[in-house]
């Protein structure tokens, strides 16, 4: 049985430091942005997530030798991109979901136009957090550029936006396995992989370490979505904090529709094992990352 304590401690730390930064960002945005946008931005930033992506930034930074607490700013930047994606994902023109993180979604509390603007506005806010944090960390200019490029590429057409687009187009259509993997890797996996890589880059990691962190992130990024498919099919709305059974009602192809619940669980475990193997091959000692890989596929929400 893998040790879950390091992952739990890391996630608790990620929640504490990220949420403190998110509160600061929300308070500043509320001061400078007229209603309803200011309150809507603060609402979206104030919802309580698991903070898996910030935890990955922290753990990969430390696995690559980083020690500076300013990494919290970069972890927050990644979480803000993720937050924008959730606000847009829930919109009526996308997954049309009334609940997220145990609360009504931003477009339900405000309206669709406000929630759409919230999403767009959060992107430059994230980039600002990235710039401030990499400057405070003393990251060299070339590496700062790489961090920006990695995060934006993962968020764009070859990553998250492209994956979401393909996912929407695939509703009600049968996919083949490679198409499903491509969608999952882009829609969900790309940002998770980027969280790992930017953590390593901020610590000044050399190429073999970066490659191992990217490999780890790629495997757990896909595993994360496989676990999400399982949870959607097996959990309740109360447990998930978002509407359960959404994939079936939208007639989506998922790992569960391909492999069944047990097959999808086994695939998640296989991918988590592959993620840990990347660390072992590079000689990276990180009980937190090992534990987090298992947490990602065994989580309950
Ligand atoms: C313009 C086509 C287009 C897209 C815009 C909306 C969007 C960009 C992308 C959607 C990306 C997305 C929401 C993917 C799902 C990823 C996922 C499994 C999210 C849930 O993550 P958790 O479980 O959530 O970490 P918490 O709430 O814990 O943060």
Coordinates of C-alpha atoms and ligand atoms in Angstrom, one line a residue:
X1 CA 0.0 0.0 0.0
X2 CA 1.7 3.3 -1.1
X3 CA 2.3 5.9 1.7
X4 CA -0.4 8.6 1.3
X5 CA 1.1 10.9 4.1
X6 CA 3.6 12.8 1.9
X7 CA 0.9 13.6 -0.6
X8 CA -1.6 14.7 2.1
X9 CA 1.1 17.0 3.7
X10 CA 2.1 18.4 0.3
X11 CA -1.5 19.1 -0.7
X12 CA -2.2 20.8 2.7
X13 CA 0.8 23.0 2.3
X14 CA -0.2 23.8 -1.4
X15 CA -3.7 24.8 -0.2
X16 CA -2.3 27.0 2.5
X17 CA 0.2 29.0 0.5
X18 CA -1.8 29.1 -2.8
X19 CA -5.0 30.2 -1.1
X20 CA -3.2 33.0 0.8
X21 CA -1.9 34.3 -2.6
X22 CA -5.3 33.8 -4.3
X23 CA -7.0 35.9 -1.6
X24 CA -4.5 38.7 -2.2
X25 CA -5.1 38.6 -5.9
X26 CA -8.9 38.5 -5.5
X27 CA -8.8 41.5 -3.0
X28 CA -6.7 43.5 -5.5
X29 CA -8.9 42.7 -8.4
X30 CA -12.0 43.6 -6.4
X31 CA -10.4 47.0 -5.6
X32 CA -9.7 47.8 -9.3
X33 CA -12.5 46.1 -11.1
X34 CA -16.1 47.5 -11.1
X35 CA -19.1 45.2 -10.1
X36 CA -20.2 42.7 -11.2
X37 CA -16.7 41.8 -12.5
X38 CA -14.8 42.4 -9.3
X39 CA -17.0 40.2 -7.1
X40 CA -17.3 37.6 -9.9
X41 CA -13.5 37.4 -10.2
X42 CA -13.2 37.1 -6.4
X43 CA -15.9 34.4 -6.4
X44 CA -14.1 32.3 -9.0
X45 CA -10.8 32.7 -7.2
X46 CA -12.3 31.9 -3.8
X47 CA -13.6 28.4 -4.6
X48 CA -11.8 25.6 -2.8
X49 CA -10.0 23.2 -5.1
X50 CA -7.6 20.3 -4.3
X51 CA -4.7 22.4 -5.5
X52 CA -3.0 19.4 -7.2
X53 CA -1.3 21.6 -9.8
X54 CA 0.3 24.0 -7.2
X55 CA 1.4 20.9 -5.3
X56 CA 3.1 19.6 -8.4
X57 CA 4.9 22.9 -9.0
X58 CA 6.2 22.9 -5.4
X59 CA 7.2 19.2 -5.4
X60 CA 9.0 19.4 -8.7
X61 CA 10.8 22.6 -7.7
X62 CA 12.0 20.9 -4.6
X63 CA 12.9 17.6 -6.3
X64 CA 15.1 19.7 -8.6
X65 CA 16.8 21.3 -5.7
X66 CA 14.8 24.5 -5.3
X67 CA 14.3 25.9 -1.7
X68 CA 12.9 29.4 -2.1
X69 CA 9.3 30.0 -0.7
X70 CA 8.6 32.4 -3.6
X71 CA 7.8 29.4 -5.7
X72 CA 4.3 29.9 -4.2
X73 CA 3.7 32.7 -6.7
X74 CA 4.4 30.4 -9.7
X75 CA 2.2 27.7 -8.2
X76 CA -0.5 30.3 -7.9
X77 CA -0.1 31.4 -11.5
X78 CA -0.7 27.8 -12.7
X79 CA -3.7 27.5 -10.4
X80 CA -5.2 30.7 -11.8
X81 CA -5.0 29.3 -15.4
X82 CA -6.7 26.2 -14.1
X83 CA -9.4 28.3 -12.4
X84 CA -10.1 30.1 -15.7
X85 CA -10.4 26.8 -17.4
X86 CA -13.0 25.5 -14.9
X87 CA -15.1 28.7 -15.2
X88 CA -15.2 28.4 -19.0
X89 CA -15.6 24.6 -18.9
X90 CA -18.8 25.0 -16.8
X91 CA -20.4 27.6 -19.2
X92 CA -23.7 26.7 -20.9
X93 CA -21.9 26.6 -24.3
X94 CA -19.4 24.0 -23.0
X95 CA -20.3 21.4 -20.3
X96 CA -23.2 23.5 -18.9
X97 CA -22.6 22.5 -15.3
X98 CA -24.4 24.3 -12.4
X99 CA -22.0 23.1 -9.7
X100 CA -18.2 23.2 -9.1
X101 CA -16.2 22.7 -6.0
X102 CA -19.3 22.3 -4.0
X103 CA -20.8 25.6 -5.0
X104 CA -22.9 27.0 -7.8
X105 CA -20.7 27.8 -10.8
X106 CA -19.7 31.4 -11.7
X107 CA -22.2 31.8 -14.5
X108 CA -25.1 30.6 -12.2
X109 CA -24.3 33.1 -9.5
X110 CA -23.6 35.9 -12.0
X111 CA -24.4 35.3 -15.7
X112 CA -22.8 33.7 -18.7
X113 CA -21.3 37.0 -20.1
X114 CA -19.8 37.8 -16.7
X115 CA -18.4 34.3 -16.3
X116 CA -16.9 34.4 -19.8
X117 CA -15.2 37.7 -19.0
X118 CA -13.9 36.3 -15.7
X119 CA -12.2 33.5 -17.6
X120 CA -10.5 35.8 -20.1
X121 CA -9.5 38.3 -17.4
X122 CA -7.8 35.6 -15.3
X123 CA -5.3 34.8 -18.1
X124 CA -3.3 38.0 -17.8
X125 CA -3.7 37.9 -14.0
X126 CA -1.9 34.5 -14.1
X127 CA 0.9 35.8 -16.4
X128 CA 1.4 38.8 -14.0
X129 CA 1.7 36.3 -11.1
X130 CA 4.2 34.3 -13.2
X131 CA 6.3 37.4 -14.0
X132 CA 6.4 38.6 -10.4
X133 CA 7.3 35.2 -9.0
X134 CA 10.0 34.4 -11.5
X135 CA 11.6 37.9 -10.9
X136 CA 11.4 37.4 -7.1
X137 CA 13.0 33.9 -7.5
X138 CA 15.8 35.5 -9.5
X139 CA 15.2 33.2 -12.4
X140 CA 17.5 34.1 -15.3
X141 CA 15.8 35.9 -18.3
X142 CA 16.1 33.0 -20.7
X143 CA 14.5 30.6 -18.2
X144 CA 11.7 33.0 -17.4
X145 CA 10.9 33.0 -21.1
X146 CA 10.9 29.2 -21.2
X147 CA 8.6 29.1 -18.2
X148 CA 6.1 31.5 -19.9
X149 CA 6.3 29.5 -23.1
X150 CA 5.7 26.2 -21.5
X151 CA 2.7 27.4 -19.5
X152 CA 1.1 29.2 -22.5
X153 CA 1.8 26.4 -24.9
X154 CA 0.1 23.9 -22.5
X155 CA -2.9 26.2 -22.2
X156 CA -3.3 26.8 -25.9
X157 CA -4.4 25.0 -29.1
X158 CA -1.9 22.2 -28.7
X159 CA -2.8 21.7 -25.1
X160 CA -5.8 22.6 -23.0
X161 CA -7.9 24.7 -25.4
X162 CA -7.3 22.3 -28.3
X163 CA -8.2 19.3 -26.1
X164 CA -11.4 21.0 -24.9
X165 CA -12.4 21.8 -28.4
X166 CA -11.9 18.2 -29.6
X167 CA -13.7 17.0 -26.5
X168 CA -16.7 19.2 -27.3
X169 CA -16.7 18.1 -31.0
X170 CA -16.6 14.4 -29.8
X171 CA -19.8 14.6 -27.8
X172 CA -22.2 11.9 -29.0
X173 CA -19.6 10.4 -31.4
X174 CA -17.6 7.2 -30.9
X175 CA -13.9 7.8 -30.7
X176 CA -11.0 5.4 -31.2
X177 CA -8.6 4.9 -28.4
X178 CA -5.8 7.1 -29.8
X179 CA -8.3 10.0 -30.2
X180 CA -9.4 9.6 -26.6
X181 CA -5.9 9.6 -25.3
X182 CA -5.0 12.7 -27.4
X183 CA -8.0 14.6 -26.1
X184 CA -7.2 13.7 -22.4
X185 CA -3.5 14.5 -22.8
X186 CA -4.3 17.9 -24.2
X187 CA -7.4 18.9 -22.2
X188 CA -6.1 17.8 -18.8
X189 CA -2.6 16.4 -19.1
X190 CA -0.9 19.3 -20.7
X191 CA -1.3 21.8 -17.8
X192 CA -0.4 19.1 -15.3
X193 CA 2.8 18.3 -17.2
X194 CA 3.5 22.0 -17.5
X195 CA 3.1 22.4 -13.7
X196 CA 5.9 19.9 -13.3
X197 CA 8.2 21.4 -15.9
X198 CA 7.9 25.0 -14.7
X199 CA 8.7 23.8 -11.2
X200 CA 11.8 22.2 -12.5
X201 CA 12.8 25.2 -14.7
X202 CA 12.3 27.6 -11.8
X203 CA 14.8 25.5 -9.8
X204 CA 17.3 25.7 -12.7
X205 CA 17.1 21.9 -13.4
X206 CA 19.4 20.5 -16.1
X207 CA 17.9 18.7 -19.1
X208 CA 17.8 15.1 -17.8
X209 CA 16.0 16.2 -14.7
X210 CA 13.5 18.3 -16.8
X211 CA 12.9 15.4 -19.1
X212 CA 12.2 13.2 -16.1
X213 CA 9.8 15.7 -14.6
X214 CA 8.1 16.2 -17.9
X215 CA 7.8 12.4 -18.3
X216 CA 6.4 12.1 -14.8
X217 CA 3.9 14.9 -15.5
X218 CA 2.8 13.4 -18.8
X219 CA 1.9 10.1 -17.2
X220 CA 0.1 11.5 -14.2
X221 CA -1.6 14.1 -16.4
X222 CA -3.3 11.3 -18.4
X223 CA -3.8 9.3 -15.2
X224 CA -5.6 12.3 -13.6
X225 CA -8.2 12.3 -16.4
X226 CA -8.6 8.5 -16.3
X227 CA -9.3 8.8 -12.6
X228 CA -11.7 11.7 -13.3
X229 CA -13.6 9.5 -15.7
X230 CA -13.8 6.8 -13.0
X231 CA -15.0 9.3 -10.4
X232 CA -17.6 10.7 -12.8
X233 CA -19.1 7.2 -13.3
X234 CA -18.9 6.0 -9.7
X235 CA -19.3 8.9 -7.3
X236 CA -22.2 11.1 -6.2
X237 CA -22.5 14.9 -6.9
X238 CA -22.1 15.5 -3.2
X239 CA -18.8 13.6 -3.1
X240 CA -17.4 15.3 -6.2
X241 CA -18.7 18.9 -5.6
X242 CA -19.7 18.9 -9.3
X243 CA -22.4 17.1 -11.2
X244 CA -21.7 13.3 -11.3
X245 CA -22.6 11.2 -14.3
X246 CA -22.0 14.1 -16.7
X247 CA -20.0 12.0 -19.2
X248 CA -22.8 9.5 -19.8
X249 CA -25.4 12.3 -20.1
X250 CA -23.3 14.1 -22.6
X251 CA -22.6 10.8 -24.4
X252 CA -18.8 11.3 -24.1
X253 CA -16.3 8.6 -24.9
X254 CA -14.2 8.1 -21.7
X255 CA -11.8 5.6 -20.3
X256 CA -14.7 4.0 -18.5
X257 CA -16.8 3.6 -21.7
X258 CA -13.7 2.1 -23.3
X259 CA -12.3 -0.2 -20.5
X260 CA -15.1 -0.4 -17.9
X261 CA -14.6 0.9 -14.3
X262 CA -12.1 -1.7 -13.3
X263 CA -10.2 -1.5 -16.5
X264 CA -9.9 2.2 -16.2
X265 CA -8.7 1.9 -12.6
X266 CA -6.1 -0.5 -13.7
X267 CA -5.0 1.8 -16.5
X268 CA -4.7 4.7 -13.9
X269 CA -2.5 2.5 -11.7
X270 CA -0.3 1.5 -14.6
X271 CA 0.2 5.1 -15.6
X272 CA 1.1 6.1 -12.0
X273 CA 3.7 3.3 -12.0
X274 CA 5.1 4.7 -15.3
X275 CA 5.3 8.2 -13.8
X276 CA 7.3 7.0 -10.8
X277 CA 9.6 5.0 -13.1
X278 CA 10.6 8.3 -14.7
X279 CA 11.8 9.6 -11.3
X280 CA 13.6 6.4 -10.5
X281 CA 15.5 6.4 -13.9
X282 CA 16.7 9.9 -13.3
X283 CA 17.7 9.2 -9.7
X284 CA 15.2 11.8 -8.3
X285 CA 14.3 11.2 -4.7
X286 CA 10.9 12.6 -4.0
X287 CA 8.6 10.8 -1.6
X288 CA 6.1 13.6 -2.2
X289 CA 5.9 13.1 -6.0
X290 CA 5.7 9.3 -5.6
X291 CA 2.9 9.6 -3.1
X292 CA 1.1 12.2 -5.2
X293 CA 1.2 9.9 -8.3
X294 CA -0.7 7.3 -6.2
X295 CA -3.0 9.9 -4.7
X296 CA -4.0 11.1 -8.2
X297 CA -5.3 7.7 -9.2
X298 CA -6.8 6.7 -5.8
X299 CA -8.5 10.1 -4.9
X300 CA -12.1 10.2 -3.9
X301 CA -12.9 13.7 -5.4
Ligands
LIG1 C1 -12.2 27.9 -26.0 C2 -12.5 25.5 -26.6 C3 -12.1 26.5 -25.6 C4 -11.7 26.1 -24.4 C5 -11.4 26.9 -23.2 C6 -12.6 25.5 -20.9 C7 -11.2 25.2 -21.4 C8 -10.5 26.2 -22.2 C9 -10.6 24.1 -21.1 C10 -11.2 23.0 -20.2 C11 -10.1 22.3 -19.5 C12 -10.6 21.4 -18.4 C13 -11.6 22.0 -17.4 C14 -10.3 20.2 -18.3 C15 -10.7 19.3 -17.2 C16 -9.6 19.1 -16.3 C17 -10.0 18.6 -15.0 C18 -10.1 17.1 -14.8 C19 -10.4 19.4 -14.0 C20 -10.7 19.1 -12.6 O1 -9.5 19.3 -11.9 P1 -9.4 19.1 -10.4 O2 -10.0 17.8 -10.0 O3 -10.3 20.2 -9.8 O4 -8.0 19.3 -10.0 P2 -10.2 21.1 -8.5 O5 -11.6 21.6 -8.3 O6 -9.8 20.2 -7.4 O7 -9.2 22.1 -8.8

